[in-house]
mmCIF file of C-alpha atoms and ligand atoms in Angstrom:
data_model
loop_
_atom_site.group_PDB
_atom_site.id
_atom_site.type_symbol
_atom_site.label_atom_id
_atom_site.label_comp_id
_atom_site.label_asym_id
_atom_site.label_seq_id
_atom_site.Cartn_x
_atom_site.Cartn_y
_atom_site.Cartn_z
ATOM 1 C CA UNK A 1 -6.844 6.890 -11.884
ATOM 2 C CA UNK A 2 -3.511 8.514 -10.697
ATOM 3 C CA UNK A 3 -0.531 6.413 -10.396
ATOM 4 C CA UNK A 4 2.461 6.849 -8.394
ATOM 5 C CA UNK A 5 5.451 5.184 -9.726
ATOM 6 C CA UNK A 6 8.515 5.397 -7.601
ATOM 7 C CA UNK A 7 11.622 3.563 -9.704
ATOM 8 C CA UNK A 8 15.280 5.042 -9.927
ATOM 9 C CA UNK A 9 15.792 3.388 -13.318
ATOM 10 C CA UNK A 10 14.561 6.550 -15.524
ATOM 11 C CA UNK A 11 14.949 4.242 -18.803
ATOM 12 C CA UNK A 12 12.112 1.668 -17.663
ATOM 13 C CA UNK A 13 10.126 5.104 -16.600
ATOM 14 C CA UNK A 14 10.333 6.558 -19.971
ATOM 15 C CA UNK A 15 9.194 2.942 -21.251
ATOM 16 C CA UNK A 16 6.095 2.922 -18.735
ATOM 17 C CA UNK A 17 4.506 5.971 -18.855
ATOM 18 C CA UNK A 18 3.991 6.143 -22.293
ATOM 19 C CA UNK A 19 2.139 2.570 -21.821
ATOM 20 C CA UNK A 20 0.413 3.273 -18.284
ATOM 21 C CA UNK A 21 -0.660 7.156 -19.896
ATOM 22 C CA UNK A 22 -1.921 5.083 -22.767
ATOM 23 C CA UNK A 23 -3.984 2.337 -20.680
ATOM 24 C CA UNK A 24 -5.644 5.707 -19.086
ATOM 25 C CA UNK A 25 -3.845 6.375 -15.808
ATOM 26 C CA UNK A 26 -2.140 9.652 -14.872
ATOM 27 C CA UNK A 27 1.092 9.241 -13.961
ATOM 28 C CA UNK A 28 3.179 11.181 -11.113
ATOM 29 C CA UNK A 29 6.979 9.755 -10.488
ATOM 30 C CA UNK A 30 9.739 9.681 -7.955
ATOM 31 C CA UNK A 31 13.044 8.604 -8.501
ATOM 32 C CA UNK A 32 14.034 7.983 -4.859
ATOM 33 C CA UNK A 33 12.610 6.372 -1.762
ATOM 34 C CA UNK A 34 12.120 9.268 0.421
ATOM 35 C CA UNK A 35 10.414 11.781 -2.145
ATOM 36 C CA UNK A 36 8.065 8.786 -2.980
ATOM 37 C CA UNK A 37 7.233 8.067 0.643
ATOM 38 C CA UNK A 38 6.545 11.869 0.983
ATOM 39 C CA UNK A 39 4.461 12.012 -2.059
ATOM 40 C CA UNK A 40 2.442 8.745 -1.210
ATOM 41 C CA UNK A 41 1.742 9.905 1.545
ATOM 42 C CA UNK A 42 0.513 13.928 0.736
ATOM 43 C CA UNK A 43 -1.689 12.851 -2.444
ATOM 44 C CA UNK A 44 -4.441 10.778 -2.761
ATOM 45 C CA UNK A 45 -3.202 7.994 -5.177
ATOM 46 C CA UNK A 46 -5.131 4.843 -6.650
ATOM 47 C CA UNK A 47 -2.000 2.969 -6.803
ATOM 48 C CA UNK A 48 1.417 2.580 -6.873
ATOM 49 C CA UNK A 49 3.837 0.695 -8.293
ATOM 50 C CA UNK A 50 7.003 0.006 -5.774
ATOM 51 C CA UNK A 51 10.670 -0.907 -6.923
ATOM 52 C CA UNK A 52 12.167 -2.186 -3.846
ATOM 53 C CA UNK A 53 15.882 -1.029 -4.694
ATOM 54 C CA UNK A 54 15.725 2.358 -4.243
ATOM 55 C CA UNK A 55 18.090 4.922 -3.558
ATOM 56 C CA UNK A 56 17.814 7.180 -0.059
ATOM 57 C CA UNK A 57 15.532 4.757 1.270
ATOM 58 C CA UNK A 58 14.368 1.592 0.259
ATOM 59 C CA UNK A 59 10.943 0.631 -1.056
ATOM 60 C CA UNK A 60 10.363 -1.988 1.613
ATOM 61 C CA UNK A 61 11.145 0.595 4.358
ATOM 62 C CA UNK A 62 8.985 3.031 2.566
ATOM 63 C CA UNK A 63 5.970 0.258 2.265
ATOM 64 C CA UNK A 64 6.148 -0.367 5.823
ATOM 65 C CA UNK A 65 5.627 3.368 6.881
ATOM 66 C CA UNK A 66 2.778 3.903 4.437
ATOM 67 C CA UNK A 67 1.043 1.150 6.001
ATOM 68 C CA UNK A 68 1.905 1.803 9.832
ATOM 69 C CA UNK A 69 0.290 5.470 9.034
ATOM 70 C CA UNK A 70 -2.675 3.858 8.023
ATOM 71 C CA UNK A 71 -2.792 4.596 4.174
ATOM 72 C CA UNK A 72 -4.234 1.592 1.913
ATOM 73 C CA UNK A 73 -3.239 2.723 -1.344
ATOM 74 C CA UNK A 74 -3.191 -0.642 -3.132
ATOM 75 C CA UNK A 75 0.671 -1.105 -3.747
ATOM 76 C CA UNK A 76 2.003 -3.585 -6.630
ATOM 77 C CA UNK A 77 6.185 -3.695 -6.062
ATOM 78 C CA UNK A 78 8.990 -4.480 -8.569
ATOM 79 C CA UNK A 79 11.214 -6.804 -7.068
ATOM 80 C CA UNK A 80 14.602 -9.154 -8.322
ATOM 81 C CA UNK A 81 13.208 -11.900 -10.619
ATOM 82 C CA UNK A 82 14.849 -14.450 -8.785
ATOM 83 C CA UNK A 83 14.804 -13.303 -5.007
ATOM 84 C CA UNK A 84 11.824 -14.828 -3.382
ATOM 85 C CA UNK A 85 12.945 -13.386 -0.316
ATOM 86 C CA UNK A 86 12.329 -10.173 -1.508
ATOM 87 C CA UNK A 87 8.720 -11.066 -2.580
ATOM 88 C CA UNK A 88 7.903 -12.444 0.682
ATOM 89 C CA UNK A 89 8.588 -9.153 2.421
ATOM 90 C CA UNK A 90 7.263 -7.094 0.163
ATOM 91 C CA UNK A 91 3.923 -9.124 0.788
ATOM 92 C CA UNK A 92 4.535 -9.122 4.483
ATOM 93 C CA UNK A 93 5.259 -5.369 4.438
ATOM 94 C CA UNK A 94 1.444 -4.747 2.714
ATOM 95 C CA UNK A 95 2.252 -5.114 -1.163
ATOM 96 C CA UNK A 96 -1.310 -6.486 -2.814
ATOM 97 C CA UNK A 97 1.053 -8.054 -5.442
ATOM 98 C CA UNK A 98 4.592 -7.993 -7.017
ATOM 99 C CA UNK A 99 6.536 -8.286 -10.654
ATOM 100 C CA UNK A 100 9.857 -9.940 -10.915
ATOM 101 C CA UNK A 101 11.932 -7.445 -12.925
ATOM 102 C CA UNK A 102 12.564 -7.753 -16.008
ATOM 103 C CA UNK A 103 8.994 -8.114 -17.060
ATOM 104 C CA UNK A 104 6.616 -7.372 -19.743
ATOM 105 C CA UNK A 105 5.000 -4.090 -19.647
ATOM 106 C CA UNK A 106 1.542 -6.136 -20.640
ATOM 107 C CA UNK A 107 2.101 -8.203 -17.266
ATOM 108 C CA UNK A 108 2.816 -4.788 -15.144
ATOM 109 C CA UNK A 109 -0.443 -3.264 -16.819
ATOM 110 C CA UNK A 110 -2.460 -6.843 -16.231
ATOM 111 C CA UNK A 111 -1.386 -7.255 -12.564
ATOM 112 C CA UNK A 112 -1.901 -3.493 -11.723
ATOM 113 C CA UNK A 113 -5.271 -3.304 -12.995
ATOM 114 C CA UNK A 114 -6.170 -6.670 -11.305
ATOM 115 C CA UNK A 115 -4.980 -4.959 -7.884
ATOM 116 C CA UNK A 116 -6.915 -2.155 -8.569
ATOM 117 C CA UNK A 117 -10.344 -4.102 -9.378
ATOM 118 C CA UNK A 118 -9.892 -5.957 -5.946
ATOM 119 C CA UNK A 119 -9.490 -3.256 -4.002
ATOM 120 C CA UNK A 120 -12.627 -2.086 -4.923
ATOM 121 C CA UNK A 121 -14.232 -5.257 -4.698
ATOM 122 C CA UNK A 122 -15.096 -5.802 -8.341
ATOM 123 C CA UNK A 123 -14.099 -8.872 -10.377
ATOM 124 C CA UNK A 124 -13.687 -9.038 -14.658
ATOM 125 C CA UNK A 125 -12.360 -6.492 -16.503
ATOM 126 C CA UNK A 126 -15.369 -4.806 -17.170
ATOM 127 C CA UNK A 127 -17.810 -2.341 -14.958
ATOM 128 C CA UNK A 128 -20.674 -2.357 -14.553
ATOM 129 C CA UNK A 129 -24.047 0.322 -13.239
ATOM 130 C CA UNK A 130 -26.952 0.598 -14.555
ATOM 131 C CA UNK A 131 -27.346 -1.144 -17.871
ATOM 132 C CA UNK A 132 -23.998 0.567 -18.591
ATOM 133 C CA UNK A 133 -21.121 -1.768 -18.903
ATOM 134 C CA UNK A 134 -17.204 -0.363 -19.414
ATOM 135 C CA UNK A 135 -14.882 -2.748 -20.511
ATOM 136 C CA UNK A 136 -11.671 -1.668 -19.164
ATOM 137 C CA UNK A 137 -9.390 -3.454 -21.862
ATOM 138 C CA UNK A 138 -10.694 -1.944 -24.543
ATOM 139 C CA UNK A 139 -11.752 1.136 -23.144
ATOM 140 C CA UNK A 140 -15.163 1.112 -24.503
ATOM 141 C CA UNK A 141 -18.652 1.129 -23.376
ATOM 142 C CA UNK A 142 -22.028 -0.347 -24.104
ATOM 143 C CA UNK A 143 -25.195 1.687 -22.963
ATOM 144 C CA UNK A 144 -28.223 0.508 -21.370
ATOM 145 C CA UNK A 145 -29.769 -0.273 -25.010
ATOM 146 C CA UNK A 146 -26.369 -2.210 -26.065
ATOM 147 C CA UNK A 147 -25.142 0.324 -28.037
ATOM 148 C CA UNK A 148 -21.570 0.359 -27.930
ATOM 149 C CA UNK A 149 -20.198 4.032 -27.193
ATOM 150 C CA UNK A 150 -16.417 5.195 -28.037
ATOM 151 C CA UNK A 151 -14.844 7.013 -25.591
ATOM 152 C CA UNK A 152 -12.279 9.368 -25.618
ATOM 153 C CA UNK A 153 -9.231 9.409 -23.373
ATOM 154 C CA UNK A 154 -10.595 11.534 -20.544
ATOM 155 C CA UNK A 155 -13.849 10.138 -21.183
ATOM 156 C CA UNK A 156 -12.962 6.960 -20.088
ATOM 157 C CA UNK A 157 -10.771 7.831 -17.236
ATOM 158 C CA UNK A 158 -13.811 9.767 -15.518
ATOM 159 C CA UNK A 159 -16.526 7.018 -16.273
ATOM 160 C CA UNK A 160 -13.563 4.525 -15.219
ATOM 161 C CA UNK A 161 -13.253 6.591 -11.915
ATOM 162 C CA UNK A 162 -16.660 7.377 -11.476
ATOM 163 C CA UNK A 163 -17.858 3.495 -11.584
ATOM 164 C CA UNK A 164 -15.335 2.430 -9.319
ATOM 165 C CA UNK A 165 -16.687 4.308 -6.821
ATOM 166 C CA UNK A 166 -20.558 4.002 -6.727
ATOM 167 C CA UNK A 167 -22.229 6.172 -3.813
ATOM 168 C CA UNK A 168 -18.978 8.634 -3.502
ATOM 169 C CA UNK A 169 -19.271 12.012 -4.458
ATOM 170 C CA UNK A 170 -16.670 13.583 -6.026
ATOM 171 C CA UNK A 171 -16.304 17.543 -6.479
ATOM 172 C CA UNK A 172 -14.653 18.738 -9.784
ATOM 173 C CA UNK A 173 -11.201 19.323 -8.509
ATOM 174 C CA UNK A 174 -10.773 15.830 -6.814
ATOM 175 C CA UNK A 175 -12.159 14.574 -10.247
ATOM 176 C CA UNK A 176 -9.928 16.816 -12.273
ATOM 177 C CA UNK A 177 -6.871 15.077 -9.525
ATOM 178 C CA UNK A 178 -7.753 11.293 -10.576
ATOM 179 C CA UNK A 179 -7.748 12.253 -13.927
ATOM 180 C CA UNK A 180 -4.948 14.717 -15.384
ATOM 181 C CA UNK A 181 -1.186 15.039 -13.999
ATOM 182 C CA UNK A 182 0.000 17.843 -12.116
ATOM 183 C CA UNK A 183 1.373 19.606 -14.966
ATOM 184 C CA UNK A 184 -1.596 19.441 -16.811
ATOM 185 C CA UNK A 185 -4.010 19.743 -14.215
ATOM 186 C CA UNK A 186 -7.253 21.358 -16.333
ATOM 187 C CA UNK A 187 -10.275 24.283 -15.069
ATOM 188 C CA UNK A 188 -12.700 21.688 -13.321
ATOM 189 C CA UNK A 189 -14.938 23.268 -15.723
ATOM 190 C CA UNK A 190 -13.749 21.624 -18.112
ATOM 191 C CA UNK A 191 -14.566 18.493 -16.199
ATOM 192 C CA UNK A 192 -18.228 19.773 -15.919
ATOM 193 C CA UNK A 193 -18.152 19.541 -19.751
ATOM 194 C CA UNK A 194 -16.857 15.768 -20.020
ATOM 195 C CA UNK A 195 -19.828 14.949 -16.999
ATOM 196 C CA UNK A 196 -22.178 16.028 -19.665
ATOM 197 C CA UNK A 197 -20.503 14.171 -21.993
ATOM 198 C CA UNK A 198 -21.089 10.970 -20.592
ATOM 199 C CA UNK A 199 -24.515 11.955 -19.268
ATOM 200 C CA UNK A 200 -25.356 12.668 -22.832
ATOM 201 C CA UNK A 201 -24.294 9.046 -23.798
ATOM 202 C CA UNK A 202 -25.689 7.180 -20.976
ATOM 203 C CA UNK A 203 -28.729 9.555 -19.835
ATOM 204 C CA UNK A 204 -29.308 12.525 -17.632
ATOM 205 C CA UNK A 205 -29.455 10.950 -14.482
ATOM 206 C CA UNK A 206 -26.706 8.630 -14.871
ATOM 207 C CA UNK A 207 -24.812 10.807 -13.094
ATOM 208 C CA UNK A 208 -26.189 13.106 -9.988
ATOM 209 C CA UNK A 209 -25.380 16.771 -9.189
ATOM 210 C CA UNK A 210 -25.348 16.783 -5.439
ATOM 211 C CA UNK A 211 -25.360 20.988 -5.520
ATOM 212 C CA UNK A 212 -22.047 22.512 -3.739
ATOM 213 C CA UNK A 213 -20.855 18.824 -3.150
ATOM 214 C CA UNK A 214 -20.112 17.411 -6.954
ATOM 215 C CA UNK A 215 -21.118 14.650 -8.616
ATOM 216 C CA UNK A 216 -21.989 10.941 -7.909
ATOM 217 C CA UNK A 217 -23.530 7.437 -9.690
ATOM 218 C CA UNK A 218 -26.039 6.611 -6.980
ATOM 219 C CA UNK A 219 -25.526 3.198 -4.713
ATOM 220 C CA UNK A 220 -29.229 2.669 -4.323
ATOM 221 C CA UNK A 221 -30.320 0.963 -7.166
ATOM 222 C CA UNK A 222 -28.668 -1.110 -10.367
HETATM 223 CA CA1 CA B 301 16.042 0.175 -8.479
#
């Protein structure tokens, strides 16, 4: 999942990533209003989390564009803690939720993934297809015989990203997108080796080769 954080306080950014990296998300960041409304809306995020003060132009301005031009992202904003005001505009301008700053990084990372599992419809922290259930807490899975599999890092980020979106396929570069950072970006070979991974865990036909598309987890059947 790739994150776009857009906060001007660079000391609560070099808290968070460490935290979102480490709860499996790929982080991009803007420090400023406009550069995040121009990044939010170039890239193909899975969410972002909005501060509303914002220098060069404000988050609720910038929330209010994003939505007039049509883009959904799921958007969780950082407002005042005690300016209700604030929260009610942010919700009116298309925020799914918001965080009263200061917070606890545990809330952000509770609330954020709770926006993300409702905007794609699924409830509970944990995943399911097939006999294959992900728990997204602990970042672990259970195969269709119980078995519980460890995952690595970009193990779980893929099935994560895969299982949120039964039915789509994905090629290896929009894959390799959702699941490194710019900087890092790898081959999408490489991503062809983590598929097998995971298809080596959870059986060869867990995940289908549509050939010069990419890959996909079927809709069809559970
Ligand atoms: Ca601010």
């Amino acid at each position: 999942m790739k994150l776009l954080l857009i906060e001007d306080d660079s000391e609560l950014v070099g808290q968070l990533r460490p935290l979102l990296r480490e709860a499996g998300y790929a982080v991009e960041w803007a420090d400023n209003g406009l550069d995040g409304g121009f990044l939010a809306g170039e890239e193909d995020f899975d969410g972002i989390v909005l501060d509303l003060g914002l220098p060069r132009k404000s988050g609720l301005e910038l929330l209010r564009e994003l939505r007039e031009a049509g883009k959904r992202t799921p958007v969780l904003i950082l407002t005042a803690r005690d300016s209700w005001q604030e929260r009610v505009d942010g919700l009116k301008a298309g925020a799914d939720d918001y965080l009263g700053k200061p917070f606890h990084a545990e809330e952000l990372l509770a609330r954020l993934e709770a926006v993300l599992r409702r905007h794609h419809g699924q409830s509970g922290n944990r995943l399911r297809y097939r006999g294959v259930e992900l728990d997204l807490d602990r970042q672990r899975a259970v195969d269709a015989t119980g078995r519980e599999v460890r995952l690595t890092a970009i193990e779980f980020r893929l099935l994560r990203y895969l299982m949120l979106h039964p039915g789509r396929v994905f090629s290896k570069t929009v894959l390799s997108e959702h699941i490194y950072e710019e900087e890092r970006l790898a081959d999408s070979n490489v991503i062809e080796v983590y598929i097998n991974r995971l298809r080596k865990y959870f059986g060869k036909d867990f995940i289908r080769t549509r050939r010069g598309q990419g890959y996909c987890l079927e809709r069809s059947d559970d």
